[in-house]
CSV table of C-alpha atoms and ligand atoms in Angstrom, one decimal:
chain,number,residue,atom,x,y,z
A,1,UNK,CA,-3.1,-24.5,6.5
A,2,UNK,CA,-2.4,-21.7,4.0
A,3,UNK,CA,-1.3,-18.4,5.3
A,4,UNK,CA,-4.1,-15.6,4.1
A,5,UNK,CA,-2.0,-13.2,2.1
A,6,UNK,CA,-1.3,-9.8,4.0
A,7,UNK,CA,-1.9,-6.3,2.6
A,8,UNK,CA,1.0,-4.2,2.3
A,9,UNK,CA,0.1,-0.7,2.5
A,10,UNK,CA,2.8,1.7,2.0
A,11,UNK,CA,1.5,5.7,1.8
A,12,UNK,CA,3.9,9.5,1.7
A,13,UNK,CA,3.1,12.5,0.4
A,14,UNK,CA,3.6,12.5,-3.4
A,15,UNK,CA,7.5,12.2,-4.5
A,16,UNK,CA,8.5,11.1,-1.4
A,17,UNK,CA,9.5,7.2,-2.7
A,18,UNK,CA,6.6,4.7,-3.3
A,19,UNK,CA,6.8,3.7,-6.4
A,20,UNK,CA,10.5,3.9,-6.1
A,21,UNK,CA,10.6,1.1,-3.2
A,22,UNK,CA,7.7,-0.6,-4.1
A,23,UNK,CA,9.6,-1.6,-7.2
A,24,UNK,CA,12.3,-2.8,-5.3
A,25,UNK,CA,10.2,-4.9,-2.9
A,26,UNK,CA,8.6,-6.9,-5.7
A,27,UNK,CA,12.1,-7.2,-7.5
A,28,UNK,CA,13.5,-8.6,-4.2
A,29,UNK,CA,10.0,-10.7,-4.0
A,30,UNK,CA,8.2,-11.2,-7.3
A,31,UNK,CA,5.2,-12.9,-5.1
A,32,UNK,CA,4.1,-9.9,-4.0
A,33,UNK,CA,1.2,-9.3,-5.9
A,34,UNK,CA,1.1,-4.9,-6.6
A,35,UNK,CA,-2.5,-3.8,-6.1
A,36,UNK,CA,-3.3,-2.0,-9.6
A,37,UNK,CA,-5.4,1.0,-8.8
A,38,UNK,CA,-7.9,2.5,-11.2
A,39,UNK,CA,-7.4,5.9,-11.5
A,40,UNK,CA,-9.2,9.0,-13.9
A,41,UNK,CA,-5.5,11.2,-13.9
A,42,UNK,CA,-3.8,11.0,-17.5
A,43,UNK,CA,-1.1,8.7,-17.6
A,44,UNK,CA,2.5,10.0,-17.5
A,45,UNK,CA,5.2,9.3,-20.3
A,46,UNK,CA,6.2,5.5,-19.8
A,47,UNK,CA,3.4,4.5,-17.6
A,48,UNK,CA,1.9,1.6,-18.7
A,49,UNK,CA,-2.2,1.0,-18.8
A,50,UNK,CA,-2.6,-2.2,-16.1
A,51,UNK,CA,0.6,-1.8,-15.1
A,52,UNK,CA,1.2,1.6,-13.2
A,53,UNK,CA,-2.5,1.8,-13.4
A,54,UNK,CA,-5.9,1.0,-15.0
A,55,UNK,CA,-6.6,4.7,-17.0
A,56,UNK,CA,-10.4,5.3,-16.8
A,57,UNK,CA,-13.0,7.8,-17.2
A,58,UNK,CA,-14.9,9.6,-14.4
A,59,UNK,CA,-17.9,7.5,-15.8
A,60,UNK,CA,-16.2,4.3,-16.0
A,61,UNK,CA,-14.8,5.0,-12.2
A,62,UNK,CA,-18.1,6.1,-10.9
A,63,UNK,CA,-19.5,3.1,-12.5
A,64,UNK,CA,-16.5,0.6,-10.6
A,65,UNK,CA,-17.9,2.1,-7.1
A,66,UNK,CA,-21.8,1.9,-7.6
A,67,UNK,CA,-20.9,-1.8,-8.9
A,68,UNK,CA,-19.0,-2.3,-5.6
A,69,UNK,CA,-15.8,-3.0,-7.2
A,70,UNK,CA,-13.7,-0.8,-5.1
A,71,UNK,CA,-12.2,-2.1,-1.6
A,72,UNK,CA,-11.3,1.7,-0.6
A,73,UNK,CA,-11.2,5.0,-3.4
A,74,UNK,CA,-10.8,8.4,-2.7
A,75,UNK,CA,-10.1,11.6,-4.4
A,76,UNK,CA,-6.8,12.9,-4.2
A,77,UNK,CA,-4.8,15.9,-6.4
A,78,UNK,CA,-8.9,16.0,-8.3
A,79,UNK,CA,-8.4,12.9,-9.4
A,80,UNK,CA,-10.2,9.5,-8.4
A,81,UNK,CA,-8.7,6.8,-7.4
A,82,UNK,CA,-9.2,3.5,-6.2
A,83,UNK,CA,-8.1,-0.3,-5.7
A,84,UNK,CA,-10.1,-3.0,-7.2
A,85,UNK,CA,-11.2,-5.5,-4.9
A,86,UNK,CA,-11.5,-8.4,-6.9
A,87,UNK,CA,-7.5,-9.1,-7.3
A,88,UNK,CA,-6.8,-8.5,-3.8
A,89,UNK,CA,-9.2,-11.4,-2.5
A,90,UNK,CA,-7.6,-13.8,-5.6
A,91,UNK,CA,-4.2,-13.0,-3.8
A,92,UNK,CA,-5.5,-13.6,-0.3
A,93,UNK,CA,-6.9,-16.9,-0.9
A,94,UNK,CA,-4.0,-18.0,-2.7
A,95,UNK,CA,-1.8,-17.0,0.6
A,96,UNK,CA,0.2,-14.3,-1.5
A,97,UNK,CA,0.8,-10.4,-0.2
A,98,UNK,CA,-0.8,-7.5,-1.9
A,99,UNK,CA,1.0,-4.1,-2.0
A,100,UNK,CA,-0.8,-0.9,-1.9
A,101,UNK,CA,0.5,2.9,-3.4
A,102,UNK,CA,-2.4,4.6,-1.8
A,103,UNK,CA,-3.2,8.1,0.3
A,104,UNK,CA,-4.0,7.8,3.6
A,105,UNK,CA,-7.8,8.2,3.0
A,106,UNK,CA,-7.5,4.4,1.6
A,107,UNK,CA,-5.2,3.3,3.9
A,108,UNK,CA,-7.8,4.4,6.6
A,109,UNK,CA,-10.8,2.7,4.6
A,110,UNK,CA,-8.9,-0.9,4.3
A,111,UNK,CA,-7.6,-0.6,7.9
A,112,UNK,CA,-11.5,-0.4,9.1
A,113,UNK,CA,-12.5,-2.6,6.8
A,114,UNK,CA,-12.9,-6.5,7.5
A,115,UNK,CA,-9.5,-6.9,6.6
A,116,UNK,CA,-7.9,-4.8,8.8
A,117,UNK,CA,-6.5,-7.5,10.3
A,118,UNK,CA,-4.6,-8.5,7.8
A,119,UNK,CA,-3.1,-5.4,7.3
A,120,UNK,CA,0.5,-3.8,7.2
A,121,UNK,CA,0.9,0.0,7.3
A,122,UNK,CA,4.2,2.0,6.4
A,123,UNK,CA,4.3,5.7,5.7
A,124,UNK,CA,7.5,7.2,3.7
A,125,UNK,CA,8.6,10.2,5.2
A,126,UNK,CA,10.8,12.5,2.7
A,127,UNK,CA,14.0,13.8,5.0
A,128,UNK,CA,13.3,17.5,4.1
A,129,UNK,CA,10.4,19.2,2.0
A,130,UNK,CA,13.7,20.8,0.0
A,131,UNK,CA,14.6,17.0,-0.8
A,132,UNK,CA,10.9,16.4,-1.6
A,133,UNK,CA,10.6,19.1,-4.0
A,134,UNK,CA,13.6,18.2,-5.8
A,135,UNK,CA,12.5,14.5,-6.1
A,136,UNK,CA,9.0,15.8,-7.7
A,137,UNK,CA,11.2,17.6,-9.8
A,138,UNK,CA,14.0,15.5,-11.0
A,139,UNK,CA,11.0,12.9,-11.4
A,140,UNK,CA,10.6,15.0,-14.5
A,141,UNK,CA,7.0,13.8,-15.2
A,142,UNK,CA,4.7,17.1,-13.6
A,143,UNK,CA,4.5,20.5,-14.5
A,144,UNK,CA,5.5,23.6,-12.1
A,145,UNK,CA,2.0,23.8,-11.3
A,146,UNK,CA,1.3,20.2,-10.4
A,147,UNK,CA,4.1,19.9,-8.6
A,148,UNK,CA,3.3,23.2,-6.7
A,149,UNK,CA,-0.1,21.5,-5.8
A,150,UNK,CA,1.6,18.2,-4.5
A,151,UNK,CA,4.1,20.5,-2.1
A,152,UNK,CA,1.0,22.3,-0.9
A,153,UNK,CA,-0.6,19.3,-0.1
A,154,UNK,CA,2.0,17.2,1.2
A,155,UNK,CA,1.6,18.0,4.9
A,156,UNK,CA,-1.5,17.2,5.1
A,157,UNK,CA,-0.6,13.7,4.0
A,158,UNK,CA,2.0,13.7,6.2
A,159,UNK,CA,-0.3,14.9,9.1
A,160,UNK,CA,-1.5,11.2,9.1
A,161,UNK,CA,1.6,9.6,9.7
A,162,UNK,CA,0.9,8.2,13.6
A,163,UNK,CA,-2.1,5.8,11.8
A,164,UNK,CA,0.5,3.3,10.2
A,165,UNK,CA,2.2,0.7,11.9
A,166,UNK,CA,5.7,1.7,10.8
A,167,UNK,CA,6.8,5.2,9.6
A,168,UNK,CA,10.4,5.0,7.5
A,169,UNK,CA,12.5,8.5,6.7
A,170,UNK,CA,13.7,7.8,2.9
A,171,UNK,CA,16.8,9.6,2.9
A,172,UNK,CA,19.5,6.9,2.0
A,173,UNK,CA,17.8,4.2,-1.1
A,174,UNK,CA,19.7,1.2,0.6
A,175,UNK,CA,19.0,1.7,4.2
A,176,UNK,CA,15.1,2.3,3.5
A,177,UNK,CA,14.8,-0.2,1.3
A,178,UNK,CA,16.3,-2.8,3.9
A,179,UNK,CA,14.1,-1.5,6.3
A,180,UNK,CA,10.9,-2.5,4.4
A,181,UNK,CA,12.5,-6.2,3.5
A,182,UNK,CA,13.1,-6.4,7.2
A,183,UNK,CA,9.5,-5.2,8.2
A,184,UNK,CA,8.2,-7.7,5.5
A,185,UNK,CA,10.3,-10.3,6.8
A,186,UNK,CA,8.9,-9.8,10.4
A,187,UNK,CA,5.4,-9.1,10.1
A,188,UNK,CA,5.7,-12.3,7.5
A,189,UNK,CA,7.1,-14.5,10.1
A,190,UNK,CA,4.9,-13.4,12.9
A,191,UNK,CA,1.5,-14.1,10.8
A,192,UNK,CA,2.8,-18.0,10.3
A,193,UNK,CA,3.0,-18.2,13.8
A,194,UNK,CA,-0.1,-17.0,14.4
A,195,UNK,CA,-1.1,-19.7,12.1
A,196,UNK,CA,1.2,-22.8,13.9
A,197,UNK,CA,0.0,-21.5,17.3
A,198,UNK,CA,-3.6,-21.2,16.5
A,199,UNK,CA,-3.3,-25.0,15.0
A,200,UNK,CA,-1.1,-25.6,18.3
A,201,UNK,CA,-4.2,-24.4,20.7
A,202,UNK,CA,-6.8,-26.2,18.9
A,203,UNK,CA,-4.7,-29.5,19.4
A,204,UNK,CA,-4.7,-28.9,23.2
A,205,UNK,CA,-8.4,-28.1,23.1
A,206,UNK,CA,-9.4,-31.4,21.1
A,207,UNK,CA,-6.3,-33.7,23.6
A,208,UNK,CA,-8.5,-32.1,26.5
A,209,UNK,CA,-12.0,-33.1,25.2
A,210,UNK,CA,-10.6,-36.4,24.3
A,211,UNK,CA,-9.5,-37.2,28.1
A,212,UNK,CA,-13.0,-36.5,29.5
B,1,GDP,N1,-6.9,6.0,-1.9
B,1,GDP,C1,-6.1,5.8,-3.0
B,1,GDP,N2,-5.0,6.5,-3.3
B,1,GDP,C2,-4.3,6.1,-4.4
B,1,GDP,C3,-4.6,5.0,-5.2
B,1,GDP,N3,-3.7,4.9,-6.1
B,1,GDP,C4,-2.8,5.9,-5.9
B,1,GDP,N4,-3.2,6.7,-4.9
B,1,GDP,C5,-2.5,7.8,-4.3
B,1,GDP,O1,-2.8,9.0,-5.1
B,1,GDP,C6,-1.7,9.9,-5.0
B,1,GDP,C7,-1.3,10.4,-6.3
B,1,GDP,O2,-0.8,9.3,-7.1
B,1,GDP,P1,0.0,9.6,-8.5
B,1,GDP,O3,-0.9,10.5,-9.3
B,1,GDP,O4,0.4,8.3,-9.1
B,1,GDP,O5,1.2,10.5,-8.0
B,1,GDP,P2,2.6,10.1,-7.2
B,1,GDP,O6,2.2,9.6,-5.9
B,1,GDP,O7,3.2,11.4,-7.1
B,1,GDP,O8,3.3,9.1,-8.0
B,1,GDP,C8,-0.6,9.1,-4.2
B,1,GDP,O9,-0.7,9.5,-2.8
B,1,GDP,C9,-1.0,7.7,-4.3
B,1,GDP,O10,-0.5,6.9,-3.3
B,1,GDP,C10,-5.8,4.3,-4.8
B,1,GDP,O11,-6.1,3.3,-5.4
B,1,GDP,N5,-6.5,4.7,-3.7
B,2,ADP,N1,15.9,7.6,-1.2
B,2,ADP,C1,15.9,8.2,-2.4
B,2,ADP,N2,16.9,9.0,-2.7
B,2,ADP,C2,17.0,9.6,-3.9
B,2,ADP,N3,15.9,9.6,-4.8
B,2,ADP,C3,14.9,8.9,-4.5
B,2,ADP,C4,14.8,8.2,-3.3
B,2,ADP,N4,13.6,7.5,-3.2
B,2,ADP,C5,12.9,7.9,-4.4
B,2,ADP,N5,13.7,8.7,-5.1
B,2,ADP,C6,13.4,9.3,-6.5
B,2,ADP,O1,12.4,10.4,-6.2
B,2,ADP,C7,11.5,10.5,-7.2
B,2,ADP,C8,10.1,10.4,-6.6
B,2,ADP,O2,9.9,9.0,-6.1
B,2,ADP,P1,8.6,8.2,-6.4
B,2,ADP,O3,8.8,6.8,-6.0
B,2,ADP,O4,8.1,8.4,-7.8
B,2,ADP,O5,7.6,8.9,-5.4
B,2,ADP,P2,6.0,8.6,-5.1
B,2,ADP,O6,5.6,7.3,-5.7
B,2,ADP,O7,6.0,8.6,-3.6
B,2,ADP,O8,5.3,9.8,-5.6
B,2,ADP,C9,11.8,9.4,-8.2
B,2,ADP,O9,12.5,10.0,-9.3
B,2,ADP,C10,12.6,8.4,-7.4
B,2,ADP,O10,13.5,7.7,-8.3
């Protein structure tokens, strides 16, 4: 039997390295399916429309969630933002792993939704808010005032990090980035044999009826 694809969910305040590692994890694993979020914020320079993310109106959004197109959405910095649903059930079926760049807010909704047991949680912790700032700023994509906002904001995110399964400090790339591959690895590994016991049980069971 097919494994059911796991959802990767990895949340940090703003800056603090998600888009950085996520692109690593899928380099290191091109299955991993990245969960393209629809989102109302203007794109940055270089970000790519379905790539980064799916650019749409407050109308178009609004129009996503009434349509029940949305596993989780939220609003964070006054934007909204949200994960289409319909890709992460393709990747599920077809045994393949989902990664998620979301807030907390959606990693709370997906956790407590019906799939919350097939969920992964890691939060990116920066290793100062003097590193963090820097990051938002040699980023080089957001004003002093958005980045301002972000800082302001970034302990609250951070408040949350005791919900996720495993919290990382991104300090050094390399060590943080082996951490995820070896969480990945793990959590992989444990879910197939889930699977090969669960088969294993049933096998006992249907031995047992067999004999009386
Ligand atoms: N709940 C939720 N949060 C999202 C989603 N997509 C992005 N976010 C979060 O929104 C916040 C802002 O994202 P973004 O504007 O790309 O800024 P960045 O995190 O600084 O790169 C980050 O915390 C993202 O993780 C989504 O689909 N759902
Ligand atoms: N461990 C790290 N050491 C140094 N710079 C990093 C590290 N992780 C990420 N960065 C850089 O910090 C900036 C913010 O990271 P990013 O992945 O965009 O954050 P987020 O997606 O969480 O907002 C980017 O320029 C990224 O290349």
């Amino acid at each position: 039997m097919n494994r059911r694809g796991l959802l990767i969910i990895l949340s940090s305040p703003s800056g603090a390295g998600k888009s950085f590692h996520s692109k690593i994890l899928r380099k290191w694993d091109p299955s991993i399916r990245f969960s393209v979020s629809a989102t109302t914020r203007a794109p940055r320079v270089g970000e790519e429309d379905g790539v980064d993310y799916h650019f749409v109106s407050t109308e178009e959004f609004k129009d996503m969630v009434a349509e029940g197109e949305m596993l989780e959405h939220a609003e964070v910095f006054d934007n909204h933002y949200g994960s289409p649903k319909a890709p992460v059930k393709a990747a599920m079926g077809a045994g393949e792993d989902t990664l998620f760049d979301i807030d907390w807010q959606g990693g709370q909704q997906i956790r407590n939704s019906s799939l919350g047991n097939d969920v992964v949680s890691i939060f990116l912790l920066p290793p100062s808010m003097a590193v963090l700032e820097g990051r938002l700023r040699s980023r080089g994509q957001d004003s002093d005032e958005v980045i301002a906002n972000r800082m302001a904001k970034s302990l609250d995110e951070v408040s949350h990090w005791a919900e996720y399964d495993y919290v990382l400090v991104n300090d050094d790339p390399d060590v943080c980035a082996q951490s995820l591959k070896a969480i990945l690895t793990a959590e992989r590994a444990r879910r197939e044999r889930q699977i090969s016991l669960n088969d294993f049980v049933r096998e006992l069971q249907t031995e047992y009826e067999d004999q009386t």
